[in-house]
Amino acid sequence: MNVYDSDVLAQTLIALGFSPVDRPELANLILLNTCVVRAKAEQKAFSFLGRIAKLKRRNPALRVGVVGCLAQREGKGLFSRFPFVDVVAGPRELERIAEWLTREDASPQRMAATSLTPAPPLPTIHPGYFTSRVAGFISIMQGCNNFCSYCVVPYVRGREISRPPEQILSEASDLLAQGVREITLLGQNVNSYRWHENKSWDFAGLLHRVSQLKGLSRLRFTTSHPKDLSDRLIQCFSEIDNLCPHIHLPFQAGSDRILKMMHRGYTRQHYLTLTNKLRKTVPRIAITADVMVGFPSETEADFRLTLDLIERIRFDSLFSFIYSDREGTQAARLENKIDENTKGSRLRRLQALQNRITLEKNKQLEGKSAWILVEGASKKGELSGRTPTNKVVNFIGDSRLIGKIVKVMVKKGLPHSLWAERVE
């Protein structure tokens, strides 16, 4: 979501005459797009602002803005903590950045815009912005109505609001016209996408329509909530040829007691039933998820139920993290907090288990062929792309292959990627 919002801002700035630079030292405008879903992301934002303070002292004309979820939560308070910040804008007020940059009145230059009532800002599609991109994102909705007890998203992103399908299709067509081959539809919970003006649309219907756009090679979506994953949506994986066989389906915990405290709205058995349905519909589907350790009052028995669920499902990969209190959430007020050493130990045990499973699954692909969409160069100078199941593949090849779908033979399965050779 933040990558998408940053692209929206960048195109807005380019339309106003700005040009991007490679290093903060060269900029006369810096906008920091922030996240507060976990404590670590928040700490990184504050650390970056500390570094920007030094640049502001050297260049008093430098304009600095904080946007996104941290801006929404802190509002004008950021001006007190960081006096050099000029503008604060929440995720639904990004359009106000252009207003701030272009106003000509004599009023103070600071501006705080943190209303959650506006609809998500319309992106400015700047010609040529995506010509070097192989894959692109499109936000189809914003906000969340689930109010999981640990999550700050509903408070900083607002309630769910879906975008008109005509806007989504138009934006997708613009990306494809600039050479994008793969599109990922974004939302805090894409499964709850709804549009009822003129014609009723649900998420499955939107997927079918987007998939038909000329030039679209691959279609993905994220993130799904298990309580809203319908049989109709699961069936899309067998009905839509260019819908990639991969789903990110956060489960967060394997204990029903903890899931109930989290207000997740499903049980471990329901989650197991969903993954079984997915694999019955598309046996080769890749399933990834988010999982949390150390939720308040989590016992060793609760944690072992999480490990058991991982063993049963055998995820392709997991995003795993330690619970941290988020201001204003119900979980932050719970007692029986887990100490940091225990949380750290549990995270290491969980990651060791998942790393073993991921490596085993990657090893099973050795000697098998795969079609990958080449996205660019890897850090080691090889070409890099992804399989339909979203596994990273590195291979040696000509840069003219970037943007093309090529066939490779997997030679080695590694802990986080695959090494392959191109099949001519």
Coordinates of C-alpha atoms in Angstrom, one line a residue:
M1 CA 0.0 0.0 0.0
N2 CA 2.8 2.4 0.8
V3 CA 4.6 1.7 -2.4
Y4 CA 1.4 2.5 -4.3
D5 CA 0.8 5.7 -2.3
S6 CA 4.4 6.8 -2.9
D7 CA 3.9 6.3 -6.6
V8 CA 0.8 8.4 -6.4
L9 CA 2.7 11.2 -4.7
A10 CA 5.7 10.9 -7.0
Q11 CA 3.5 11.3 -10.1
T12 CA 1.7 14.3 -8.5
L13 CA 5.1 16.0 -7.9
I14 CA 6.3 15.3 -11.4
A15 CA 3.1 16.9 -12.7
L16 CA 4.0 20.0 -10.6
G17 CA 7.4 20.2 -12.2
F18 CA 9.5 18.3 -9.7
S19 CA 12.2 15.8 -10.7
P20 CA 13.2 12.8 -8.6
V21 CA 16.8 12.6 -7.2
D22 CA 18.7 9.6 -6.0
R23 CA 19.9 10.9 -2.6
P24 CA 18.3 13.0 0.2
E25 CA 21.3 15.3 0.1
L26 CA 20.3 16.4 -3.4
A27 CA 16.6 17.1 -2.7
N28 CA 14.8 20.4 -1.9
L29 CA 11.7 18.4 -1.0
I30 CA 11.6 15.2 1.1
L31 CA 8.3 13.4 1.8
L32 CA 8.6 10.4 4.3
N33 CA 5.8 7.9 3.8
T34 CA 5.3 6.0 7.0
C35 CA 3.7 2.9 8.6
V36 CA 2.8 2.2 12.2
V37 CA 1.5 -1.4 11.9
R38 CA 4.4 -2.5 14.0
A39 CA 6.8 -0.8 16.4
K40 CA 9.8 -1.4 14.2
A41 CA 8.4 0.5 11.2
E42 CA 7.6 3.4 13.5
Q43 CA 11.1 3.4 15.0
K44 CA 12.6 3.5 11.5
A45 CA 10.5 6.5 10.6
F46 CA 11.7 8.4 13.7
S47 CA 15.3 7.4 13.0
F48 CA 15.1 8.7 9.4
L49 CA 13.6 12.0 10.6
G50 CA 16.5 12.4 12.9
R51 CA 18.9 12.1 10.0
I52 CA 16.8 14.6 7.9
A53 CA 17.2 17.1 10.7
K54 CA 20.9 17.4 9.9
L55 CA 20.1 18.1 6.2
K56 CA 17.6 20.8 7.2
R57 CA 20.3 22.5 9.3
R58 CA 22.6 22.6 6.3
N59 CA 19.9 23.6 3.9
P60 CA 17.2 25.7 5.6
A61 CA 15.3 25.9 2.3
L62 CA 14.7 22.2 2.4
R63 CA 11.0 21.3 2.7
V64 CA 10.1 18.2 4.7
G65 CA 6.8 16.3 4.9
V66 CA 5.6 13.3 6.8
V67 CA 2.7 11.4 5.2
G68 CA 0.9 8.1 5.8
C69 CA -0.1 6.3 8.9
L70 CA 2.3 7.9 11.4
A71 CA 1.2 11.3 10.1
Q72 CA -2.4 10.3 10.6
R73 CA -1.8 9.1 14.2
E74 CA 0.5 11.9 15.4
G75 CA -1.0 14.8 13.4
K76 CA 0.2 18.2 14.6
G77 CA 2.1 16.6 17.4
L78 CA 4.9 15.9 14.9
F79 CA 5.5 19.6 14.6
S80 CA 6.4 19.7 18.3
R81 CA 8.6 16.7 18.2
F82 CA 10.3 17.6 14.9
P83 CA 10.1 21.4 14.4
F84 CA 11.7 21.2 11.0
V85 CA 8.7 19.3 9.5
D86 CA 6.6 21.5 7.3
V87 CA 3.6 19.4 6.4
V88 CA 1.8 16.4 7.8
A89 CA -0.7 14.4 5.7
G90 CA -2.6 11.2 6.4
P91 CA -3.2 8.5 3.8
R92 CA -6.5 9.9 2.7
E93 CA -5.2 13.5 2.4
L94 CA -2.3 13.0 0.0
E95 CA -3.9 15.3 -2.5
R96 CA -3.4 18.1 -0.1
I97 CA 0.3 18.0 -0.7
A98 CA -0.2 19.6 -4.1
E99 CA -2.3 22.3 -2.5
W100 CA 0.4 23.0 0.1
L101 CA 3.1 23.2 -2.6
T102 CA 1.2 25.5 -4.9
R103 CA -0.6 27.9 -2.6
E104 CA 0.4 31.6 -2.9
D105 CA -1.1 33.1 0.2
A106 CA 0.8 34.6 3.0
S107 CA -0.3 32.1 5.6
P108 CA 2.2 30.0 7.6
Q109 CA 3.7 27.3 5.4
R110 CA 2.9 24.5 7.8
M111 CA -0.1 22.3 7.1
A112 CA -1.6 19.3 8.9
A113 CA -4.2 17.3 7.0
T114 CA -5.5 14.2 8.8
S115 CA -9.2 13.8 8.0
L116 CA -10.4 10.2 7.4
T117 CA -13.6 11.2 5.7
P118 CA -12.3 11.8 2.1
A119 CA -12.3 9.0 -0.4
P120 CA -8.8 7.7 -1.3
P121 CA -7.0 10.2 -3.6
L122 CA -7.2 9.6 -7.3
P123 CA -3.8 8.8 -8.8
T124 CA -2.2 11.1 -11.2
I125 CA -1.0 8.9 -14.1
H126 CA 2.0 10.6 -15.5
P127 CA 2.9 9.5 -19.0
G128 CA 6.1 7.4 -19.0
Y129 CA 6.3 7.0 -15.2
F130 CA 5.9 3.2 -15.4
T131 CA 7.7 2.5 -18.7
S132 CA 10.6 0.9 -16.8
R133 CA 8.3 -1.2 -14.6
V134 CA 7.3 -4.8 -15.3
A135 CA 4.9 -5.0 -12.4
G136 CA 2.5 -2.5 -10.9
F137 CA 0.1 -2.0 -8.0
I138 CA -3.5 -0.7 -8.0
S139 CA -5.3 0.1 -4.8
I140 CA -8.9 -1.0 -5.2
M141 CA -10.0 0.0 -1.7
Q142 CA -8.7 1.5 1.5
G143 CA -9.4 1.1 5.2
C144 CA -10.6 -1.8 7.3
N145 CA -13.8 -2.6 9.3
N146 CA -12.4 -5.7 11.1
F147 CA -10.9 -4.0 14.2
C148 CA -8.6 -6.9 15.2
S149 CA -7.7 -6.2 18.8
Y150 CA -4.0 -5.7 18.0
C151 CA -4.3 -3.7 14.8
V152 CA -4.1 0.1 14.4
V153 CA -5.0 0.1 10.7
P154 CA -8.8 1.0 11.1
Y155 CA -7.7 4.0 13.2
V156 CA -5.1 5.4 10.8
R157 CA -6.6 4.2 7.4
G158 CA -10.2 4.7 8.3
R159 CA -13.2 2.5 7.5
E160 CA -13.5 0.5 4.3
I161 CA -14.2 2.3 1.1
S162 CA -14.1 0.7 -2.3
R163 CA -13.1 2.5 -5.5
P164 CA -15.4 2.6 -8.5
P165 CA -14.6 -0.3 -10.9
E166 CA -14.4 2.1 -13.8
Q167 CA -11.5 4.0 -12.1
I168 CA -9.7 0.7 -11.4
L169 CA -10.1 -0.5 -15.0
S170 CA -8.9 2.8 -16.4
E171 CA -5.9 2.9 -14.1
A172 CA -5.0 -0.7 -15.1
S173 CA -5.3 0.2 -18.8
D174 CA -2.9 3.1 -18.3
L175 CA -0.3 0.9 -16.6
L176 CA -0.6 -1.7 -19.4
A177 CA -0.2 0.9 -22.0
Q178 CA 3.1 1.9 -20.4
G179 CA 4.4 -1.7 -20.6
V180 CA 3.4 -3.1 -17.3
R181 CA 2.8 -6.9 -17.6
E182 CA 1.7 -7.8 -14.1
I183 CA -0.8 -6.0 -11.9
T184 CA -1.4 -6.6 -8.2
L185 CA -4.7 -5.4 -6.8
L186 CA -4.3 -4.0 -3.3
G187 CA -6.5 -3.6 -0.2
Q188 CA -6.4 -4.1 3.5
N189 CA -8.9 -6.9 2.8
V190 CA -9.6 -7.2 -0.9
N191 CA -12.2 -9.9 -0.2
S192 CA -14.6 -7.3 1.1
Y193 CA -14.5 -5.2 -2.0
R194 CA -18.0 -4.1 -2.9
W195 CA -19.5 -1.6 -5.4
H196 CA -23.3 -1.1 -5.9
E197 CA -23.7 1.9 -8.1
N198 CA -25.0 1.2 -11.6
K199 CA -24.0 -2.5 -11.3
S200 CA -23.2 -4.6 -8.3
W201 CA -19.6 -5.8 -8.2
D202 CA -17.8 -8.1 -5.7
F203 CA -14.1 -8.9 -5.7
A204 CA -14.5 -12.0 -7.8
G205 CA -16.4 -10.1 -10.4
L206 CA -13.7 -7.4 -10.4
L207 CA -11.0 -10.0 -10.9
H208 CA -12.8 -11.5 -13.9
R209 CA -13.1 -8.1 -15.5
V210 CA -9.5 -6.9 -14.9
S211 CA -8.2 -10.3 -16.1
Q212 CA -9.7 -9.6 -19.6
L213 CA -7.7 -6.4 -20.2
K214 CA -5.5 -6.5 -23.2
G215 CA -1.8 -6.9 -22.5
L216 CA -2.2 -8.2 -19.0
S217 CA 0.0 -11.3 -18.5
R218 CA -0.4 -11.9 -14.8
L219 CA -2.8 -10.8 -12.2
R220 CA -2.3 -11.0 -8.4
F221 CA -4.0 -9.6 -5.3
T222 CA -3.3 -9.0 -1.6
T223 CA -4.3 -9.2 1.2
S224 CA -7.1 -11.6 2.0
H225 CA -8.9 -12.1 5.3
P226 CA -9.8 -15.7 6.0
K227 CA -13.2 -14.9 7.4
D228 CA -14.2 -13.4 4.0
L229 CA -12.6 -15.9 1.6
S230 CA -15.6 -17.2 -0.3
D231 CA -15.9 -20.3 -2.5
R232 CA -16.6 -18.0 -5.4
L233 CA -13.3 -16.3 -4.9
I234 CA -11.4 -19.6 -4.5
Q235 CA -13.0 -20.8 -7.8
C236 CA -11.4 -17.8 -9.6
F237 CA -8.1 -19.6 -9.4
S238 CA -9.4 -22.3 -11.7
E239 CA -11.4 -20.0 -13.9
I240 CA -9.0 -17.1 -14.7
D241 CA -6.0 -18.2 -16.7
N242 CA -3.8 -15.2 -15.9
L243 CA -4.6 -15.2 -12.2
C244 CA -1.4 -16.4 -10.5
P245 CA -1.8 -19.5 -8.3
H246 CA -0.7 -17.7 -5.1
I247 CA -2.6 -16.4 -2.1
H248 CA -1.4 -14.5 0.9
L249 CA -3.8 -15.5 3.7
P250 CA -2.7 -14.2 7.2
F251 CA -3.6 -16.6 10.0
Q252 CA -1.7 -14.8 12.9
A253 CA -2.1 -17.6 15.4
G254 CA -2.8 -21.3 15.6
S255 CA -4.7 -21.2 19.0
D256 CA -8.4 -20.7 19.0
R257 CA -8.1 -18.9 22.4
I258 CA -5.7 -16.4 21.0
L259 CA -7.6 -16.0 17.7
K260 CA -10.7 -15.1 19.8
M261 CA -8.8 -12.6 21.8
M262 CA -7.5 -11.1 18.5
H263 CA -11.1 -10.8 17.2
R264 CA -10.1 -12.6 14.0
G265 CA -13.5 -14.1 13.3
Y266 CA -12.4 -17.6 12.5
T267 CA -11.0 -20.8 14.1
R268 CA -7.9 -22.8 13.2
Q269 CA -10.2 -25.5 11.8
H270 CA -11.9 -23.0 9.5
Y271 CA -8.5 -21.9 8.3
L272 CA -7.4 -25.5 7.7
T273 CA -10.7 -26.0 5.7
L274 CA -9.9 -23.0 3.5
T275 CA -6.4 -24.1 2.7
N276 CA -7.7 -27.6 1.9
K277 CA -10.2 -26.0 -0.5
L278 CA -7.6 -23.9 -2.1
R279 CA -5.3 -26.9 -2.7
K280 CA -8.1 -29.0 -4.0
T281 CA -9.1 -26.3 -6.5
V282 CA -5.5 -25.7 -7.6
P283 CA -3.1 -28.3 -6.3
R284 CA 0.0 -26.2 -7.1
I285 CA -1.2 -23.1 -5.4
A286 CA 1.4 -21.3 -3.1
I287 CA 0.1 -20.2 0.2
T288 CA 1.9 -17.6 2.3
A289 CA 0.7 -15.9 5.5
D290 CA 1.4 -13.5 8.3
V291 CA 1.9 -14.9 11.8
M292 CA 2.5 -13.2 15.2
V293 CA 4.2 -14.5 18.3
G294 CA 3.9 -13.2 21.9
F295 CA 0.3 -11.9 21.9
P296 CA -0.7 -11.0 25.5
S297 CA -1.2 -14.2 27.6
E298 CA 0.1 -16.5 24.9
T299 CA 1.2 -19.7 26.6
E300 CA 3.7 -22.3 25.4
A301 CA 0.8 -24.5 24.6
D302 CA -0.8 -21.7 22.5
F303 CA 2.5 -21.2 20.7
R304 CA 2.9 -24.9 20.0
L305 CA -0.6 -24.9 18.3
T306 CA 0.8 -22.2 16.0
L307 CA 3.8 -24.4 15.2
D308 CA 1.5 -27.4 14.6
L309 CA -0.6 -25.4 12.1
I310 CA 2.6 -24.4 10.2
E311 CA 3.6 -28.1 10.1
R312 CA 0.1 -29.1 8.9
I313 CA -0.2 -26.5 6.1
R314 CA 3.4 -26.2 5.1
F315 CA 3.4 -22.6 3.9
D316 CA 5.6 -21.6 1.0
S317 CA 6.8 -18.7 3.2
L318 CA 5.7 -16.7 6.2
F319 CA 6.0 -13.1 7.3
S320 CA 6.6 -13.6 11.0
F321 CA 6.9 -10.9 13.7
I322 CA 6.7 -10.2 17.4
Y323 CA 3.6 -8.7 18.9
S324 CA 4.1 -5.0 19.9
D325 CA 1.5 -2.8 21.6
R326 CA -0.1 -0.3 19.3
E327 CA -1.5 2.8 21.0
G328 CA -5.3 2.9 21.0
T329 CA -5.9 -0.8 20.3
Q330 CA -7.7 -3.2 22.7
A331 CA -4.7 -5.5 22.9
A332 CA -2.5 -2.7 24.3
R333 CA -4.8 -2.6 27.3
L334 CA -4.6 -6.3 28.0
E335 CA -2.6 -7.7 30.9
N336 CA -0.2 -10.7 31.0
K337 CA 2.2 -9.3 28.5
I338 CA 4.9 -11.7 27.3
D339 CA 8.5 -10.7 28.1
E340 CA 10.8 -9.8 25.2
N341 CA 13.2 -12.8 25.7
T342 CA 10.3 -15.3 25.5
K343 CA 8.9 -13.5 22.4
G344 CA 12.3 -13.5 20.7
S345 CA 12.9 -17.2 21.5
R346 CA 9.5 -18.1 20.1
L347 CA 10.1 -16.1 16.9
R348 CA 13.4 -17.9 16.3
R349 CA 11.8 -21.3 16.8
L350 CA 9.0 -20.5 14.4
Q351 CA 11.3 -19.1 11.8
A352 CA 13.6 -22.1 12.0
L353 CA 10.6 -24.4 11.4
Q354 CA 9.4 -22.3 8.4
N355 CA 12.9 -21.9 6.9
R356 CA 13.2 -25.7 6.9
I357 CA 9.8 -26.1 5.2
T358 CA 10.5 -23.4 2.6
L359 CA 13.9 -25.0 1.8
E360 CA 12.3 -28.4 1.4
K361 CA 9.6 -27.1 -0.9
N362 CA 12.2 -25.2 -3.0
K363 CA 14.4 -28.3 -3.2
Q364 CA 11.4 -30.2 -4.6
L365 CA 11.4 -27.9 -7.6
E366 CA 14.9 -28.9 -8.7
G367 CA 14.9 -30.4 -12.1
K368 CA 11.5 -28.9 -13.0
S369 CA 10.7 -26.2 -15.5
A370 CA 9.0 -22.9 -14.7
W371 CA 7.8 -19.8 -16.6
I372 CA 9.0 -16.6 -15.0
L373 CA 8.3 -13.0 -15.7
V374 CA 11.7 -11.3 -15.8
E375 CA 11.6 -8.2 -13.6
G376 CA 15.1 -6.9 -13.7
A377 CA 18.6 -7.5 -12.4
S378 CA 19.3 -9.2 -9.1
K379 CA 21.8 -7.8 -6.5
K380 CA 24.5 -10.1 -7.9
G381 CA 24.0 -8.9 -11.5
E382 CA 21.9 -11.9 -12.7
L383 CA 18.4 -11.6 -14.1
S384 CA 15.6 -12.0 -11.6
G385 CA 12.0 -12.8 -11.9
R386 CA 9.1 -14.6 -10.3
T387 CA 7.2 -17.8 -11.0
P388 CA 3.4 -17.7 -11.0
T389 CA 3.6 -19.0 -7.4
N390 CA 5.6 -15.9 -6.5
K391 CA 8.9 -17.6 -6.0
V392 CA 12.0 -15.5 -6.8
V393 CA 14.2 -17.1 -9.5
N394 CA 17.7 -15.9 -10.5
F395 CA 19.4 -16.9 -13.7
I396 CA 22.0 -15.6 -16.1
G397 CA 20.6 -14.0 -19.2
D398 CA 20.5 -11.0 -21.5
S399 CA 18.9 -7.8 -20.1
R400 CA 16.7 -7.7 -23.2
L401 CA 14.7 -10.4 -21.6
I402 CA 13.4 -8.0 -18.9
G403 CA 9.6 -7.7 -19.2
K404 CA 9.3 -11.0 -21.0
I405 CA 8.0 -14.4 -19.8
V406 CA 10.7 -17.0 -20.3
K407 CA 11.0 -20.7 -19.5
V408 CA 13.7 -21.8 -17.1
M409 CA 14.9 -25.1 -15.6
V410 CA 15.4 -25.0 -11.8
K411 CA 18.9 -26.2 -10.9
K412 CA 19.0 -25.4 -7.2
G413 CA 16.4 -24.7 -4.5
L414 CA 17.8 -22.2 -1.9
P415 CA 16.3 -20.9 1.4
H416 CA 14.7 -17.8 -0.1
S417 CA 15.0 -18.2 -3.9
L418 CA 15.6 -20.6 -6.8
W419 CA 18.6 -20.7 -9.1
A420 CA 17.8 -21.7 -12.7
E421 CA 19.0 -21.8 -16.3
R422 CA 17.1 -20.5 -19.2
V423 CA 15.5 -23.1 -21.5
E424 CA 15.9 -21.8 -25.1

